[in-house]
Coordinates of C-alpha atoms in Angstrom, one line a residue:
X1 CA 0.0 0.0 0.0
X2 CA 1.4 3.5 -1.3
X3 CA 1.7 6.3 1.2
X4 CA -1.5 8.2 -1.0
X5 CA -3.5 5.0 -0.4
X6 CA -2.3 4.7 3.6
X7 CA -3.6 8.3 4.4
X8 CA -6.6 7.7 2.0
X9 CA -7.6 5.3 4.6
X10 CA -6.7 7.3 7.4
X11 CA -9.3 9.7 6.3
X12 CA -11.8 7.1 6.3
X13 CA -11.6 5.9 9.4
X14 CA -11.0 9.3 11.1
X15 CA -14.7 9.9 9.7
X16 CA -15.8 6.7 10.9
X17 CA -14.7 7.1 14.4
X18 CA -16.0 11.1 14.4
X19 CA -19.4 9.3 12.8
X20 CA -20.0 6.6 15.6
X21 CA -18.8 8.6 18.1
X22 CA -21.4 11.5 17.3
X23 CA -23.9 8.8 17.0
X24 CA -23.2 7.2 21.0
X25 CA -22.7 11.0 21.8
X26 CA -26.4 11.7 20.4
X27 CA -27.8 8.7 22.4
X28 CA -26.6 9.2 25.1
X29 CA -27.5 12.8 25.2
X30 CA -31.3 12.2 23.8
X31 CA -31.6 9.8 26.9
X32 CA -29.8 10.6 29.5
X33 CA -27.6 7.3 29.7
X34 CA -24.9 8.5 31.5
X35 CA -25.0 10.7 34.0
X36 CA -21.9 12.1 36.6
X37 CA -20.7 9.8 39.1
X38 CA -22.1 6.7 36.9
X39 CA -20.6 3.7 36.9
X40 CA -21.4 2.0 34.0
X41 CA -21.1 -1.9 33.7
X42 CA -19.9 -2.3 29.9
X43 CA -21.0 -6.3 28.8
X44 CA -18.4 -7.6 27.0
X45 CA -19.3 -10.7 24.9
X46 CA -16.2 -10.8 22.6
X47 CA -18.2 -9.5 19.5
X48 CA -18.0 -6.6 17.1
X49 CA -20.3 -4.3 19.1
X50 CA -19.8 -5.1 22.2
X51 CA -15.6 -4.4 21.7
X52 CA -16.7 -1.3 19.4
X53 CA -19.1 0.2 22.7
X54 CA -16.3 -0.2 25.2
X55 CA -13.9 1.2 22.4
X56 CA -16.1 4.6 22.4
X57 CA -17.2 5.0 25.8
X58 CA -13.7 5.1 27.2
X59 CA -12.8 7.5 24.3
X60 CA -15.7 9.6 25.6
X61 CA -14.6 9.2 29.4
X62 CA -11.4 11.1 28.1
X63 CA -13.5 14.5 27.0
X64 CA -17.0 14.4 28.2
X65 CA -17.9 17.4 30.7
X66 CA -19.0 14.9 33.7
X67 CA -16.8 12.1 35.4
X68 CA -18.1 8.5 35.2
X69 CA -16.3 4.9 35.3
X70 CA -15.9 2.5 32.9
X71 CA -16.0 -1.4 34.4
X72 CA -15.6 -4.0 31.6
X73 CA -17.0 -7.6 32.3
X74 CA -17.5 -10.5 30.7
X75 CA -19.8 -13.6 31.3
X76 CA -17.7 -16.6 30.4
X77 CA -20.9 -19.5 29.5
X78 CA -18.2 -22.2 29.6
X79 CA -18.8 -22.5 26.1
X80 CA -16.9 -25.7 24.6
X81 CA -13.3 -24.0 22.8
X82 CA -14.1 -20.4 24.5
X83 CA -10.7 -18.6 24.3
X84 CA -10.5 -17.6 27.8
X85 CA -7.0 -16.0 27.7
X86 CA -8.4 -13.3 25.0
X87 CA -10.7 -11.1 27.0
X88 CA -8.2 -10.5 29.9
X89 CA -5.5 -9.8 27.9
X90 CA -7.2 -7.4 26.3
X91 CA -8.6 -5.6 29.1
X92 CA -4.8 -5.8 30.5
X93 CA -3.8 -3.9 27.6
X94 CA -6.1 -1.4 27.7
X95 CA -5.6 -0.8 31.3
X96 CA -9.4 -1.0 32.0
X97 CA -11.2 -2.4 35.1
X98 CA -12.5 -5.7 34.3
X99 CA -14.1 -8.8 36.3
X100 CA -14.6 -12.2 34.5
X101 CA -17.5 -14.0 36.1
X102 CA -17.4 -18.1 35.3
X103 CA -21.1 -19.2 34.8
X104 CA -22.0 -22.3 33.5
X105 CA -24.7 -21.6 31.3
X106 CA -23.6 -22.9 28.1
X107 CA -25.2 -26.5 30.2
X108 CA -28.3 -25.0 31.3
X109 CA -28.7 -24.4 27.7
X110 CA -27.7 -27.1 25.9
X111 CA -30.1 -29.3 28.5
X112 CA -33.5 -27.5 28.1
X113 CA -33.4 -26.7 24.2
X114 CA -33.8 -29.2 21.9
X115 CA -31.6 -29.6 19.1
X116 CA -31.7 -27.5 16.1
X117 CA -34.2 -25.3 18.2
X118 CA -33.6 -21.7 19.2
X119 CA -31.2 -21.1 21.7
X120 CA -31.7 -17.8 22.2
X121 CA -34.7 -16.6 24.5
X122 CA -32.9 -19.1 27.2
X123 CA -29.8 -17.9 27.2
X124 CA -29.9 -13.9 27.2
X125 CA -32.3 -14.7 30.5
X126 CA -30.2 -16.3 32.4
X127 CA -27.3 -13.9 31.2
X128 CA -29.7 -10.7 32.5
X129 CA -30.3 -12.5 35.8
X130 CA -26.7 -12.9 36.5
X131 CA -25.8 -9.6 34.6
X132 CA -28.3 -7.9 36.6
X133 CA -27.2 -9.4 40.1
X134 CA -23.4 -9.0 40.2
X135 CA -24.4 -4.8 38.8
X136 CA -25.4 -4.7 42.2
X137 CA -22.2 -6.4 43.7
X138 CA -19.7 -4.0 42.0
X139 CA -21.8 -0.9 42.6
X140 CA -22.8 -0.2 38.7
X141 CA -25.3 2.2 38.3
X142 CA -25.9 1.8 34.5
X143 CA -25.8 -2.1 32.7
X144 CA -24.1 -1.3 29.2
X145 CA -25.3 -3.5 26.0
X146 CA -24.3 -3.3 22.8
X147 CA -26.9 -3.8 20.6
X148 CA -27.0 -1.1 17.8
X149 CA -29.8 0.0 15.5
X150 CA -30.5 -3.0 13.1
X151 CA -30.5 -4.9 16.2
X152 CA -33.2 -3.0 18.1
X153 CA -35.4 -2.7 14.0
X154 CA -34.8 -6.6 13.9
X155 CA -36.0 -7.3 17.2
X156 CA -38.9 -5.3 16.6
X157 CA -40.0 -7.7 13.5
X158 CA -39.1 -10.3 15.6
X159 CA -41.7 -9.7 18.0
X160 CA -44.6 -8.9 15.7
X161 CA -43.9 -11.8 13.3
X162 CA -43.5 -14.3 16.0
X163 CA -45.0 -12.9 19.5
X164 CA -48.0 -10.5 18.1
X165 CA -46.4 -7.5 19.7
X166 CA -45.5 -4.2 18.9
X167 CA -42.4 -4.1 20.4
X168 CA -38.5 -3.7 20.6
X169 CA -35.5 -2.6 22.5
X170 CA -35.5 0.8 24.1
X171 CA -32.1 2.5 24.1
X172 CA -32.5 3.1 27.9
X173 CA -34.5 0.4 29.9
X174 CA -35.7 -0.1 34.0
X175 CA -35.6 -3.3 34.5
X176 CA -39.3 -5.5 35.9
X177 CA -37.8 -5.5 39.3
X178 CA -36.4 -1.4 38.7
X179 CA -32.8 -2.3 40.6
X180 CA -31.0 -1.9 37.2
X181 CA -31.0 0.7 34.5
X182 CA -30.0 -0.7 31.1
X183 CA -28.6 1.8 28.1
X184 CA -28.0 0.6 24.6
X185 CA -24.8 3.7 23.6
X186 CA -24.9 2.1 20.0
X187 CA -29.0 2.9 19.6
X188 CA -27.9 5.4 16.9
X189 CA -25.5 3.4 14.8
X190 CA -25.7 0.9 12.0
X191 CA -24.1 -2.5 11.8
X192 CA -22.5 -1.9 8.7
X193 CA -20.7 1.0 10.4
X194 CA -19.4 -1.1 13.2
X195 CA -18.4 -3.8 11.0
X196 CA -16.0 -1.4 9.4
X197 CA -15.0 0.2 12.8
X198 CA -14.0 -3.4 14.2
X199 CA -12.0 -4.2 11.2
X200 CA -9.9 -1.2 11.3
X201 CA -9.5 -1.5 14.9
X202 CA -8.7 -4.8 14.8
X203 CA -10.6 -6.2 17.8
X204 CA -9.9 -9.8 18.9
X205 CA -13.1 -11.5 17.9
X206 CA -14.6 -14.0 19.2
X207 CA -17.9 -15.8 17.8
X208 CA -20.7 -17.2 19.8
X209 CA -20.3 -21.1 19.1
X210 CA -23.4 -21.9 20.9
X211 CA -26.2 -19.6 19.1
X212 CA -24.5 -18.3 16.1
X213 CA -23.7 -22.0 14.5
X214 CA -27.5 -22.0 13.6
X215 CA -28.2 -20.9 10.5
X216 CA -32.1 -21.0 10.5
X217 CA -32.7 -18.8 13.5
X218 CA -35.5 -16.6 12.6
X219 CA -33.0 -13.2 13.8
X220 CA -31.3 -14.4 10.4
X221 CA -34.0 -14.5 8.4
X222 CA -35.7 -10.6 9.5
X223 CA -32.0 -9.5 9.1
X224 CA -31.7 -10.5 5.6
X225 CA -35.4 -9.2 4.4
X226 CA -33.7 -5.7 6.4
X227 CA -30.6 -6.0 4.2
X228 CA -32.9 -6.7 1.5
X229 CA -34.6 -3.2 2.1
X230 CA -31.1 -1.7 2.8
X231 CA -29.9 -2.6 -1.0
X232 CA -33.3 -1.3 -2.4
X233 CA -33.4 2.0 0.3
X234 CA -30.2 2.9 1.9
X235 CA -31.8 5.0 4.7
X236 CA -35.1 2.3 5.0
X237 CA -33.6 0.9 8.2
X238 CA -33.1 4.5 9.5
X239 CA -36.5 5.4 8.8
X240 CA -37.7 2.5 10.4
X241 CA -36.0 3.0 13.9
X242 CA -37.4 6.5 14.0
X243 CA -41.0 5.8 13.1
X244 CA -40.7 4.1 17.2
X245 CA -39.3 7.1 18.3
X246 CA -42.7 8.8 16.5
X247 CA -45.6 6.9 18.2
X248 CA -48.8 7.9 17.8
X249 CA -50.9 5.2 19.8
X250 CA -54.7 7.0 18.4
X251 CA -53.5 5.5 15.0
X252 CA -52.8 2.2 16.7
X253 CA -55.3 -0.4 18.0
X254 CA -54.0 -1.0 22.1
X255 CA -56.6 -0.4 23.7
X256 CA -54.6 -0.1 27.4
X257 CA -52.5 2.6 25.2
X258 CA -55.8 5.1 24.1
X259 CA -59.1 4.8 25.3
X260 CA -61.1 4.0 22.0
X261 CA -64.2 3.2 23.8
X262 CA -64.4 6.8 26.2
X263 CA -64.5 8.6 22.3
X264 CA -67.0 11.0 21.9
X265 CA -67.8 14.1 19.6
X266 CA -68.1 17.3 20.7
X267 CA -69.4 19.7 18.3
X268 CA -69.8 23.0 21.1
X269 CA -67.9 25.0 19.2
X270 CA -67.2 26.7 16.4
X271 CA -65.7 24.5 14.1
X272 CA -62.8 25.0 12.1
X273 CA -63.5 25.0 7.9
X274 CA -62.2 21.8 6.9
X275 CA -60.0 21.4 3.5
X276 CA -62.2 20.9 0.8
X277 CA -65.6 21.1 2.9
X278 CA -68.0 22.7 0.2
X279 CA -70.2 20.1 -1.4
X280 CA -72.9 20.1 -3.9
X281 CA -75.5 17.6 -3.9
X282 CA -76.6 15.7 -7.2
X283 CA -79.4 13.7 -6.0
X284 CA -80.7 12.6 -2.4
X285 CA -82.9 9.7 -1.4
X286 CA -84.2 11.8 1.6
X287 CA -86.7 14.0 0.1
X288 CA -85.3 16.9 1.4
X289 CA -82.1 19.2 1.4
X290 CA -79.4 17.8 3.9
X291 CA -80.1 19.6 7.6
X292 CA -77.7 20.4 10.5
X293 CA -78.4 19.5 13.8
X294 CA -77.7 21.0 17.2
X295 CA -76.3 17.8 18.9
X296 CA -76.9 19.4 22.4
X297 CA -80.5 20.1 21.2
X298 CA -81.3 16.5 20.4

């Protein structure tokens, strides 16, 4: 690679970084995530995102105007092969606070789902409960995931195709039991974006041998019809994401959301000329012109 080519790519990942960072910066801001004095529990799976969020948060812990602490951790599942030198080391280099909890899970799992069935649901549950518990022990104040936007637009097909519900995952969530606050930093960024970011940063990878070896999950198949969309409408997914941040539950049909069956007119006073009121009558089956009633004369 020629020295033109070298700062050519430079540029592009400077304008990456400024993008994504501007992006957690945003989310953070539009929900109050973080907040001074937090300390914020960053999840570290050993994927993309998850490397990408603690990459940008501790960047942001350098310049934001309020003080806050960064604790990495990582739930080791016992998954058969699981590389557990690479997450340490890591952490080690980066000279961040880190706690490796050693949960079995990867049993659990394997024991209750049958095979070829959807792993899943199971496992991010039991992950949450211990996630959720050991917040506590270390004093966090914020649980950090890193799902990102396509994650929180794919959930949200997810659960109307397959659970009836209009629903996804909120960039900042109180948990049932409202002992834990969860924040998604990566709610404004795109996969495709930290895909990039995690190749040029060259984080040590590590894939998730017990859900991602199968091939049918139905996550798969809602993130292909999205990259389907993406090809055909580059901001599609975008558009998406913000149509739940633009809820109008009177256009819906939750009835615990608007009270469809308190609706009543009220025509006391004057009312407004509508757009294209005027009409003309051709013909009437009444016998008579159309009339106007008082409706508190009636």
């Amino acid at each position: 690679m020629n020295q033109q080519d070298v700062k050519k790519e430079s540029v592009e990942f400077n304008k990456l970084e400024k993008k994504l960072r501007r992006n957690v910066g945003n989310a953070i801001v539009d929900y109050n995530m973080v907040e001074d004095g937090d300390v914020i529990m960053a999840c570290i799976s050993g994927g993309k995102d998850s490397f990408a969020m603690l990459d940008i948060l501790l960047k942001l812990k350098q310049v934001a105007p309020i003080k806050f602490d960064v604790i990495a951790v990582n739930l080791d599942q016992k998954q058969p092969g699981f590389p557990e030198h690479i997450l340490p080391e890591y952490f080690e280099a980066l000279g961040v606070p880190y706690y490796i909890i050693d949960k079995d899970t990867y049993s659990v799992v394997k024991e209750k789902i049958p095979e070829g069935k959807t792993t899943c649901g199971l496992c991010s549950r039991l992950r949450r409960g211990t996630l959720y518990s050991f917040a506590e022990k270390i004093g966090a104040t914020k649980v950090a995931l890193g799902h990102h936007m396509d994650d929180i637009v794919e959930t949200m097909f997810l659960n109307m195709f397959h659970g009836a519900r209009l629903k996804a995952m909120p960039p900042k969530l109180l948990s049932d039991d409202k002992r834990n606050i969860v924040i998604r930093p990566l709610a404004y960024c795109r996969e495709k974006d930290l895909i990039s970011y995690a190749e040029k940063r060259e984080f040590p990878i590590i894939p998730c041998n017990l859900c991602g070896s199968q091939e049918n999950l139905q996550r798969q198949n809602v993130k292909a019809m999205l990259n389907e969309w993406d090809r055909q409408h580059s901001q599609r997914v975008y558009s998406i994401f913000k149509s739940i941040q633009n809820v109008s539950p009177s256009q819906l049909a939750d009835e615990a959301l608007y009270a469809f069956k308190d609706l009543a007119i009220d025509r006391s006073g004057e009312r407004k000329e509508y757009e294209y009121s005027s009409e003309e009558i051709s013909s009437s089956g009444t016998g008579t012109e159309v009339q106007y009633f008082d409706i508190n004369n009636l």
